[in-house]
Every structure is written in structure tokens, then in C-alpha cells.
Short mmCIF file of C-alpha atoms in Angstrom, two decimals:
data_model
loop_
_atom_site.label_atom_id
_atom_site.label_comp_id
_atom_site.label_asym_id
_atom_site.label_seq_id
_atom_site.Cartn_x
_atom_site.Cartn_y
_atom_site.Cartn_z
CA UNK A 1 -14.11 -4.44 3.27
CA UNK A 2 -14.55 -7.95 4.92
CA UNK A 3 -15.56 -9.33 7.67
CA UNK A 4 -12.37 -10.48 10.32
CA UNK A 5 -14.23 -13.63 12.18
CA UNK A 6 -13.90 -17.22 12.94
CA UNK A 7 -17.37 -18.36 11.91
CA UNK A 8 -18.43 -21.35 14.87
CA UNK A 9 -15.33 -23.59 14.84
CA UNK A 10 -14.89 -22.85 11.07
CA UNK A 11 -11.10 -22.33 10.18
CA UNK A 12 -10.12 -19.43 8.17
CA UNK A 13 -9.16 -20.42 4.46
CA UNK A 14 -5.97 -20.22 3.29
CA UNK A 15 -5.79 -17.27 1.00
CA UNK A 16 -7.79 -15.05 3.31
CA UNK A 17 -5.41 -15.54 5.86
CA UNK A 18 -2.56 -14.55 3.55
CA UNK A 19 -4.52 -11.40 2.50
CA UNK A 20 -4.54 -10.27 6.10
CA UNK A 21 -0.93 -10.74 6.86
CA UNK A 22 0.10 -9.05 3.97
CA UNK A 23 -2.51 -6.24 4.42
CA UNK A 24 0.16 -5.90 7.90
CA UNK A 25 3.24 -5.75 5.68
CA UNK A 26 1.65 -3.26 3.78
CA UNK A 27 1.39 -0.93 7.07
CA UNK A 28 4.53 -1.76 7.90
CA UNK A 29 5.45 0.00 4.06
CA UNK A 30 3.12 2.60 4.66
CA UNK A 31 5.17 3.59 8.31
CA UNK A 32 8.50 3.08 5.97
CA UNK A 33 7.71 5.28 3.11
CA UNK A 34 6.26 8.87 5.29
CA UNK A 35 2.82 7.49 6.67
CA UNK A 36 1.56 7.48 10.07
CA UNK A 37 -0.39 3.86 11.05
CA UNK A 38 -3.76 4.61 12.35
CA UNK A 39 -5.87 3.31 14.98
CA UNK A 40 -9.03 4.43 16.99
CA UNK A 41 -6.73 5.99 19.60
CA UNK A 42 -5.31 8.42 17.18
CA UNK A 43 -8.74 10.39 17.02
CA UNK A 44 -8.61 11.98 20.34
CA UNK A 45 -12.11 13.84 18.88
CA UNK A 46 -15.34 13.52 20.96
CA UNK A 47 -18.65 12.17 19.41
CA UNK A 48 -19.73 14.01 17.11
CA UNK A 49 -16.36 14.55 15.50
CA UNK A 50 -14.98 11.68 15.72
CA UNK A 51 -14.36 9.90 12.43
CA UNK A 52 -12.28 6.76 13.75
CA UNK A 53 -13.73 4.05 16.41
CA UNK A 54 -13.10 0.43 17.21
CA UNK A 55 -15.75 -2.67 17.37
CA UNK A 56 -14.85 -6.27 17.09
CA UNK A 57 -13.71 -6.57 13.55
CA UNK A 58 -11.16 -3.77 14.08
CA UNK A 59 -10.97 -0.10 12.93
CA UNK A 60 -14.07 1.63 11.37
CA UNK A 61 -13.92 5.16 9.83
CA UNK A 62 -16.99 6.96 9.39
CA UNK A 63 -18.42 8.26 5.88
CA UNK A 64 -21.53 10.26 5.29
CA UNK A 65 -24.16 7.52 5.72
CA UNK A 66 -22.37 4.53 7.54
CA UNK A 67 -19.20 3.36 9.11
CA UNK A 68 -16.73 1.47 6.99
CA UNK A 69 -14.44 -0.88 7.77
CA UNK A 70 -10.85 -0.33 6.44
CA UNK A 71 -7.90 -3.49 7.51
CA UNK A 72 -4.87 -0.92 7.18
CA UNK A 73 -4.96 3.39 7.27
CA UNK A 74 -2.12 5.52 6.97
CA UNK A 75 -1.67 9.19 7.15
CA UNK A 76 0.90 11.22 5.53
CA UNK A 77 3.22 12.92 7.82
CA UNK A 78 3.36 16.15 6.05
CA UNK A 79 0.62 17.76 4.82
CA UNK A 80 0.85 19.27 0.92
CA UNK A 81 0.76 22.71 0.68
CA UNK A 82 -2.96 24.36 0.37
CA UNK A 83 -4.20 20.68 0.98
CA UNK A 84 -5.43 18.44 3.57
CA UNK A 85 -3.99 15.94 5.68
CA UNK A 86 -3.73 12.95 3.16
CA UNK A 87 -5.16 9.69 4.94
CA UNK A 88 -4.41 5.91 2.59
CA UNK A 89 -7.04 3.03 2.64
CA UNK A 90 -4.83 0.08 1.55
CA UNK A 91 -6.65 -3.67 0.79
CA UNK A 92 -4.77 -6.70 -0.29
CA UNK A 93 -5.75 -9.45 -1.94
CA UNK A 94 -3.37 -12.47 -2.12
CA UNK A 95 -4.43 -14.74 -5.36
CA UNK A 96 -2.69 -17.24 -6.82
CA UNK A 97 -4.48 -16.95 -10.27
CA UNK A 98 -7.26 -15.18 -10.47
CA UNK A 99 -7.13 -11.55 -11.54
CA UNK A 100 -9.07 -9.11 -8.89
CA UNK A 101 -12.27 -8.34 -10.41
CA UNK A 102 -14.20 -4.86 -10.62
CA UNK A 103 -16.22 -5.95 -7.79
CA UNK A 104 -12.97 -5.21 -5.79
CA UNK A 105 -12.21 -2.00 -6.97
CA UNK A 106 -15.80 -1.05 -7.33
CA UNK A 107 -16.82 -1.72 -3.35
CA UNK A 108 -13.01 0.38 -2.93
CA UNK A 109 -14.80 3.72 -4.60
CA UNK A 110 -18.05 3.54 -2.83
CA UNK A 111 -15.91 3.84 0.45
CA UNK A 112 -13.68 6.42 -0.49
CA UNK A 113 -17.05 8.19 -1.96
CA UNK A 114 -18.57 7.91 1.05
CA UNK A 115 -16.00 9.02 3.32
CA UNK A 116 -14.93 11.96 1.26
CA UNK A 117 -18.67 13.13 1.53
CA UNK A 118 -19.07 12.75 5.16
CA UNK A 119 -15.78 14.68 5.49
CA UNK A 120 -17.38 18.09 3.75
CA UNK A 121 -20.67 17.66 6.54
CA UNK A 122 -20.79 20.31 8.38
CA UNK A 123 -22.33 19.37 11.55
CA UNK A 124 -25.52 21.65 12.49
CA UNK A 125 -27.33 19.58 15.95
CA UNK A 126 -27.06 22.07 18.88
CA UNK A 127 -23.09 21.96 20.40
CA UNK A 128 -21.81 21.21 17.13
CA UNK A 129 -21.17 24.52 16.17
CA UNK A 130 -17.23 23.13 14.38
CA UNK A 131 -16.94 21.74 11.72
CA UNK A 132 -15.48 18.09 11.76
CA UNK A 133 -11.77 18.12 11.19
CA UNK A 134 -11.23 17.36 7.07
CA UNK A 135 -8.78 14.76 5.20
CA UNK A 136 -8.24 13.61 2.10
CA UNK A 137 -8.97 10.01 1.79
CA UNK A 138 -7.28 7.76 -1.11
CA UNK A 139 -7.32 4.15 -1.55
CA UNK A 140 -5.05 1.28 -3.04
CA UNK A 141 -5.51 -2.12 -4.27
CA UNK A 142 -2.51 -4.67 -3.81
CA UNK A 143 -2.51 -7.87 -5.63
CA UNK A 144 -0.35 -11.20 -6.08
CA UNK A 145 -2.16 -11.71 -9.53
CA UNK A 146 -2.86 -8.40 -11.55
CA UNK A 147 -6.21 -6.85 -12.03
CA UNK A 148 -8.62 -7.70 -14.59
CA UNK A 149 -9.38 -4.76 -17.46
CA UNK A 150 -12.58 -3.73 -16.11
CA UNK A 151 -10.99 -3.41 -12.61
CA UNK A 152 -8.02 -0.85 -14.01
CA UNK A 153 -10.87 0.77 -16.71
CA UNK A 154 -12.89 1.41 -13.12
CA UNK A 155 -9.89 2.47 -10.60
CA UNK A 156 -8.88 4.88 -13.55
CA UNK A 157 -12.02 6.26 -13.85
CA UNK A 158 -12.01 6.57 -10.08
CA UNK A 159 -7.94 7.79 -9.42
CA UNK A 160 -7.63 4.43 -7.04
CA UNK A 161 -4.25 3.36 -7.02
CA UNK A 162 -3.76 -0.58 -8.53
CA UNK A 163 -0.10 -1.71 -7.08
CA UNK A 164 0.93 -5.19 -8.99
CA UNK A 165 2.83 -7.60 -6.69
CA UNK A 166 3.14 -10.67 -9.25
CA UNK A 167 6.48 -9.73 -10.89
CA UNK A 168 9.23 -11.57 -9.64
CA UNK A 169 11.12 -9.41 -7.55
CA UNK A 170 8.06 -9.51 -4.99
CA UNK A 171 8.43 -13.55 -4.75
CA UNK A 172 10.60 -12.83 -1.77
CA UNK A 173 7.78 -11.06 -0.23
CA UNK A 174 4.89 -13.36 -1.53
CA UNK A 175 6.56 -16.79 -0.23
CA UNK A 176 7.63 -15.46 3.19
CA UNK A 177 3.97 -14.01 3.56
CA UNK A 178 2.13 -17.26 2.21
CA UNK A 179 4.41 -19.95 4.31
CA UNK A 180 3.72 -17.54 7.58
CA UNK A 181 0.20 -17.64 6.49
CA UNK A 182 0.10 -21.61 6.07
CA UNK A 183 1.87 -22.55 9.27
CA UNK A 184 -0.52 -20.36 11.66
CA UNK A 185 -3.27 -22.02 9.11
CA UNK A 186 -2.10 -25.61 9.99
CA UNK A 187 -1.87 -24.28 13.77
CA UNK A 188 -5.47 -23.42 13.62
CA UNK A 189 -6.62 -26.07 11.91
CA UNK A 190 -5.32 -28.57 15.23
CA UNK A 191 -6.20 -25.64 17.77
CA UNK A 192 -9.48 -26.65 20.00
CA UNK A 193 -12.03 -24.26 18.94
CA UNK A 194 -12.39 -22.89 22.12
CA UNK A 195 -8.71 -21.95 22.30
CA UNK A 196 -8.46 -21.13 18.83
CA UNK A 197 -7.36 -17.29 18.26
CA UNK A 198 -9.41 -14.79 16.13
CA UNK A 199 -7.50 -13.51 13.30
CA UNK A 200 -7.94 -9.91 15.08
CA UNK A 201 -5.81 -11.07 17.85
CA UNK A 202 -3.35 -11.92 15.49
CA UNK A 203 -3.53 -9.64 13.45
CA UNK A 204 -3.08 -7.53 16.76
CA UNK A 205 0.27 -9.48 18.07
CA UNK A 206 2.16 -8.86 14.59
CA UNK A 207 1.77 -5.34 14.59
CA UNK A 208 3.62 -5.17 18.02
CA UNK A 209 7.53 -6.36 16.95
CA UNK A 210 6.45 -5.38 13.07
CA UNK A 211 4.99 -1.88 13.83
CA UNK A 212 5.94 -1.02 17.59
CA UNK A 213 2.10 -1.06 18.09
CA UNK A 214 1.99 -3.21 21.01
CA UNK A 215 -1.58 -5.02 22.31
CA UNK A 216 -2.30 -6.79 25.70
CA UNK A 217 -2.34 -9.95 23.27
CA UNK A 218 -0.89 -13.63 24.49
CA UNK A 219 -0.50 -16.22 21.89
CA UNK A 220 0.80 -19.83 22.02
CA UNK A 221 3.94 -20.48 20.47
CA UNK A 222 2.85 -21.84 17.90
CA UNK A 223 1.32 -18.59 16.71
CA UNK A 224 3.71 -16.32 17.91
CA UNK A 225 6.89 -17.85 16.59
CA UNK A 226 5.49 -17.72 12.98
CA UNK A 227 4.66 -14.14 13.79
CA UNK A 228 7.89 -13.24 15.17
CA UNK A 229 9.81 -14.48 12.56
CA UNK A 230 7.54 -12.62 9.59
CA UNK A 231 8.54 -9.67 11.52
CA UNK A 232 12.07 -10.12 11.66
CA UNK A 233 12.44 -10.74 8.47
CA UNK A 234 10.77 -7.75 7.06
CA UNK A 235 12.82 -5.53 9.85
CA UNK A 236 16.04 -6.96 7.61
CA UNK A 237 14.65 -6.34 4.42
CA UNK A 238 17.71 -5.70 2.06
CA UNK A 239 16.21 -8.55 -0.55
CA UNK A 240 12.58 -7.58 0.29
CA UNK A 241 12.47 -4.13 -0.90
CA UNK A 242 9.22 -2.59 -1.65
CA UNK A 243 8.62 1.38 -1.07
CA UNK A 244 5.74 3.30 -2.30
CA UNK A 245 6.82 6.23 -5.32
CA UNK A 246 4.61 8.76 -6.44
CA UNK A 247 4.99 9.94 -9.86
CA UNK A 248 2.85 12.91 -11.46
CA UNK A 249 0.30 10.84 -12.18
CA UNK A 250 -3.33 9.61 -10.31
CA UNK A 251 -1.74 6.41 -8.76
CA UNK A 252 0.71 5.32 -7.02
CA UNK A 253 3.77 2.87 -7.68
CA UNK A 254 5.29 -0.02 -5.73
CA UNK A 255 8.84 -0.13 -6.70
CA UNK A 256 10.80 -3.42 -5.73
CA UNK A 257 14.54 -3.80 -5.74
CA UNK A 258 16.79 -6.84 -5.14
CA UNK A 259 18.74 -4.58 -2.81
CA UNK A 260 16.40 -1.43 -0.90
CA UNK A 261 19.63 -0.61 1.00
CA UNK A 262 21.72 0.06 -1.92
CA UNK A 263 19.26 2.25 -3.68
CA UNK A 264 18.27 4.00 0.09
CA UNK A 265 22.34 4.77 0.78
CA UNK A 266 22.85 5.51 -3.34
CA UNK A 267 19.71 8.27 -2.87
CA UNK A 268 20.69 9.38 0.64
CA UNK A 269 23.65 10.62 -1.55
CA UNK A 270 22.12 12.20 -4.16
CA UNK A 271 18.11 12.84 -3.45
CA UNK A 272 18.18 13.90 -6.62
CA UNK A 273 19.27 12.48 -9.91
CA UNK A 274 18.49 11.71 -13.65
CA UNK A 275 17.61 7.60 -13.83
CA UNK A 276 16.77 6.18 -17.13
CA UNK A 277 13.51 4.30 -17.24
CA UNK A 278 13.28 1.31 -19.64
CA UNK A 279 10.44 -1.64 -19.80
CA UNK A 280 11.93 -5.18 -19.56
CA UNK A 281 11.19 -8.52 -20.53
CA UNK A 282 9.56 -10.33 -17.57
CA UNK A 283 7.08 -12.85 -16.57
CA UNK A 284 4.20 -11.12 -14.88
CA UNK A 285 0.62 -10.29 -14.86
CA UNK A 286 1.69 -7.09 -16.13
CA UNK A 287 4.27 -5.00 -18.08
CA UNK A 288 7.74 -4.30 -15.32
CA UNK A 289 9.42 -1.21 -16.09
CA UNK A 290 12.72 -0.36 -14.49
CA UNK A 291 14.38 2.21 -13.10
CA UNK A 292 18.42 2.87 -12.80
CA UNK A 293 20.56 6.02 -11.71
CA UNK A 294 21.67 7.41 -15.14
CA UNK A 295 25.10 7.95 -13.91
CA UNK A 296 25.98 4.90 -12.02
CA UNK A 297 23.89 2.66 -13.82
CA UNK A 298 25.25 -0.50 -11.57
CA UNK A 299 24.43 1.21 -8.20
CA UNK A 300 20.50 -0.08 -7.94
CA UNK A 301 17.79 -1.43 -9.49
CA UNK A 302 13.88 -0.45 -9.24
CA UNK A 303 10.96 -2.13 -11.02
CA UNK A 304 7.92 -1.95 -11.24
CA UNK A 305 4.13 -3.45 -12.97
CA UNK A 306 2.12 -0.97 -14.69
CA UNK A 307 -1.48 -2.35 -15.50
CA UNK A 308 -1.94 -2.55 -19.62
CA UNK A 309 -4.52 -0.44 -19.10
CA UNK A 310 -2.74 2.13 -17.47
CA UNK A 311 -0.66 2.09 -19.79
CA UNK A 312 -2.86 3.07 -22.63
CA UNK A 313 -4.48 5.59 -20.75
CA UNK A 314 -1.08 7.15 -20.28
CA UNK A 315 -0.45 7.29 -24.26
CA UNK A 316 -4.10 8.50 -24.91
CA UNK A 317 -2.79 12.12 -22.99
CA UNK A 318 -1.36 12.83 -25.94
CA UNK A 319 -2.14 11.83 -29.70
CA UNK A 320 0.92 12.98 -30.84
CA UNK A 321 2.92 10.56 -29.57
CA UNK A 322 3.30 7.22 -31.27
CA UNK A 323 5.63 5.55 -29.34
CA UNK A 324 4.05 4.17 -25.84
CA UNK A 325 7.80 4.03 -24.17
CA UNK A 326 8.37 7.61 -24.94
CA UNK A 327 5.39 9.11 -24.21
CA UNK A 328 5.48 7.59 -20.59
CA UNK A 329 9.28 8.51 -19.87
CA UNK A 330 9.02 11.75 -20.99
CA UNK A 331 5.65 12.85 -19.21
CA UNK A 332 3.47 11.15 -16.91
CA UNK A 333 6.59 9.65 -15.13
CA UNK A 334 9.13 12.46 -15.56
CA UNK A 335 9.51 12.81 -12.09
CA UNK A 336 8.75 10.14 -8.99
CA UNK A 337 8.84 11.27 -5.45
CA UNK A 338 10.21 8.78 -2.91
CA UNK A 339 9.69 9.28 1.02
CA UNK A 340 12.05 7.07 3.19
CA UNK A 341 11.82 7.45 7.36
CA UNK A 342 14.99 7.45 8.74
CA UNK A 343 13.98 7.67 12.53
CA UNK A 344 11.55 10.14 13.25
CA UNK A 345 12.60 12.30 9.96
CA UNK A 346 11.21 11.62 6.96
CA UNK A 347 13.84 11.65 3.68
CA UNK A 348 12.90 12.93 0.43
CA UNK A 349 13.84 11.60 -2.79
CA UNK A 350 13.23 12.85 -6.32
CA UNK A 351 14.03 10.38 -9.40
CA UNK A 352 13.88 12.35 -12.26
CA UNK A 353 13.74 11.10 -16.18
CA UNK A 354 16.35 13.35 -19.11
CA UNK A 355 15.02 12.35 -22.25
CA UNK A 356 18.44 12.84 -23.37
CA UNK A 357 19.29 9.02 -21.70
CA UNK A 358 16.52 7.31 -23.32
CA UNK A 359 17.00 4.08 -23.40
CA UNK A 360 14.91 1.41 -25.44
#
């Protein structure tokens, strides 16, 4: 994971700074779709249990032979039956061109790796006589510009999760993240450097009106209105709909929609119904599938990127089946599961493909 610092009057660049705001839009989706936002004050464990801490580039969680650091954790609020408590790395990278590389996804499994195998230590030093509470830890990639092959041959290989924001119905989401990102850039770049806030700190203020996760944080105006506004916007997010599905498959999804609330009241109605499941023709570093209810066809919208390579792994289940389309309607994503928080409860939604509505 990187490094959050302002190097000795040295300004942040650009696309850094983007990839840490929307890294805090992505917990903000995380707390929307069932997961719990961590921080060090959630472990309430004693050394040598504890697997979450704070130092000056924010949270750390431990593995089996170092501490990593991880820019957004969630935790699932229920736990699966005979399973552990599922915990979410997330990373984003906001590109404008350039694909993210295996290097990316590669540096994503050695964490997981790591933490996973400090997770089945059982601690033997004298008054450790417990084992360390155990989670399952997952990870997920976001990206503005798609994933290279080698990347999605590697997070297959690996069951990371690769979620595509480059189709069009994220450009809501990209633009209001990149011109937040370039006005507290331009801020910095005429801030003294002795007054100049570390992107920690900001990163700290936004989660307080985006996540309720208040910090004793004070910025100038010129950061905070920026801030405030990202937040606001995201709060009243009926054309910047993004929630997390997961279909019977080893990733997860990031389904966008022109209109969340429509879809949200349309499922609150019926948590479960057929959809039909075509891919469409649009500009984007990957294939965009989408999703509508099979019965009222008019009452919502969902799409979706699914990596090429994903793709083809998906067909290579099965031989038999020629046709890429049917193959991955009729199996791998014959059923998604949707979580939505409504208050403190936590809504489930099943979307569930009849081959009977194909639809080409």
C-alpha cells in the first residue's frame, strides 16, 4: 500500500490525490452495501492480540511477518454461516489512461497472504494461552482505467476482486471525485508549507460528514468546503449509484445505475425477482453488462464491466458451452446478492437470472 506523506514542502500530485479521495467514497460504499468501516479503535484487543493499530500514515493491520498498511477496511456485518467474520481491503487507483499493472494486484496478494497467515498463528509466549481472534481477509482493486491482462490473469489466480469504474455511468462519480481532488490540489499548491495539511488530516475531516467518523481535525476553508461538498453530494446520490453485488462467483461486482433510488425502492418491493442480464454496446475499458427486472423492464437499470479476462475464465468452466453470453447468464451469475443498510438494518436483495428471458 503507499505511503500517505507530504515529502518537505513537496505537493502531492494530482492523481494520487484523487486515488485517496476516492479510496473514501469507496468506504462510504462499503458502510452502504452491509460493511462496518474500520479503524484502530475497533480492536479493543490487548497486545498480543491485537491485529489493528494506528501510526502516522493511518491504519496498519498485522500479518504473519509485518504490519501492512491498508487506506480503507470494512467488515461484514453478518457473519456467513460456518465462516468467519469477513474483513475487505479495498485500494483505488484513479488513472486517466493507463491500465493498472500486475504490480498492483501482485503487492494486493502478498498482503492478503500475509494477513491470512498471521490470522491461523496461534500464539504460544507465556500469557498467550488464546488464540488470536480469526477473519477472513479479501481484497479489491478499483480502477478509472481497466486492468491490464496480466493483472486479471493474476487476481484470478489469486480470487482478488477487479471492480472497473471507466464505463460511463461512473463519470458522475469520477468528475465529482477528480474536480474535489484538483481544487484541494490548487489549495495546496498556494498553502505555506508550514500550514499546509497532510493528506491524513484530510483524509481524516471527510470521513466525518461522509462517514459519521468524526476527528479533532480543523481545516481552512478552503479545504473544508471542497470536502463538504464531496460529501454532500454522495449523501444525495440518486445519479451516483454504485453498490457492491456478489454473484456466485470469486469476485465481486460494482453495479452502477443512473437512478440507485429507483432500483433500492423497486427491490425493497420485491427482494427477490427474475432480471434478464444482457451485454451492451458501450465505450469502456471493458465489456458492460446490464441488468433489468424481467417483469418491469422500465423500473431500473444496473451495469456493470467485467474484465475480458474474466470473462473467458467464466466460459472455460464449462466446454460445452459455445456461446460466452449464455454460459455466463445461466451459471456463474445466476444469482447476485445485494446488501443495502437502511439505518442500522441491513436489507437483502437477491437478483436472480430465468434462462427462460434470455435476452441477446
Amino acid at each position: 500500500m503507499r505511503t500517505i506523506a507530504v515529502v518537505a514542502g513537496k505537493v502531492i500530485g494530482k492523481g494520487p490525490l484523487r486515488g485517496y479521495l476516492l479510496e473514501e467514497v469507496l468506504a462510504w460504499l462499503l458502510r452502504s452495501s452491509g460493511f462496518e468501516v474500520l479503524t484502530a479503535h475497533d480492536d479493543k484487543d490487548k497486545e498480543p492480540w491485537k491485529v489493528l493499530k494506528e501510526d502516522k500514515n493511518g491504519l496498519l493491520v498485522r500479518g504473519r511477518g509485518a504490519w501492512h498498511q491498508v487506506d480503507a477496511l470494512g467488515q461484514f456485518r453478518y457473519v456467513p454461516p460456518f465462516s468467519l467474520p469477513v474483513r475487505l481491503f479495498v485500494e483505488a487507483k484513479y488513472l486517466t489512461t493507463t491500465p493498472v499493472g500486475l504490480p498492483t494486484v501482485r503487492n494486493g496478494h502478498g498482503v492478503i497472504h500475509d494477513v491470512n497467515e498471521g490470522e491461523t498463528t496461534t500464539l504460544s509466549a507465556p500469557g498467550t494461552g488464546r488464540p488470536r481472534t480469526r477473519y477472513r481477509y479479501t481484497y479489491a482493486i478499483y480502477s478509472t482505467s481497466g486492468f491490464s491482462p496480466e493483472a486479471q490473469d493474476y487476481a484470478l489466480a489469486h480470487q482478488i476482486s477487479l471492480i472497473d469504474l471507466s464505463a460511463p455511468d461512473f463519470a458522475v462519480l469520477r468528475n465529482l471525485v477528480k474536480t474535489t481532488a484538483d481544487t484541494i490540489h490548487a489549495a495546496l499548491e498556494v498553502t505555506p508549507a508550514a500550514e499546509r495539511p497532510k493528506v491524513r488530516d484530510i483524509r481524516a475531516y471527510l470521513r466525518g460528514p461522509l462517514l459519521d467518523m468524526y476527528d479533532a481535525v480543523e481545516l481552512p476553508d478552503t479545504f473544508r468546503v471542497p470536502l463538504d461538498y464531496l460529501a454532500q453530494a454522495l449523501h444525495s446520490r440518486s445519479q451516483l449509484g454504485l453498490v457492491l453485488a456478489f454473484p456466485a462467483a470469486p469476485f465481486v461486482l460494482g453495479l452502477a445505475s443512473d437512478d440507485l433510488y429507483a432500483f433500492v425502492d423497486y427491490a425493497k418491493a420485491h427482494p427477490t425477482h427474475a432480471v434478464r442480464l444482457r451485454r451492451i454496446n458501450q465505450t469502456a475499458s471493458h465489456p458492460v453488462w446490464e441488468l433489468r427486472s424481467a417483469e418491469h423492464p422500465e423500473a431500473y437499470a444496473l451495469r456493470f464491466g467485467l474484465p475480458e479476462r474474466v470473462e473467458a475464465w467464466i466460459v472455460e468452466q464449462d466446454e460445452g458451452m459455445p456461446a460466452r453470453t449464455r454460459y455466463i447468464k445461466r451459471s456463474m451469475l445466476s444469482t447476485m446478492t445485494l446488501y443495502w443498510m437502511d439505518g442500522e438494518h441491513a436489507q437483502t436483495f437477491q437478483l436472480r437470472y430465468e434462462p427462460g428471458e434470455l435476452r441477446s
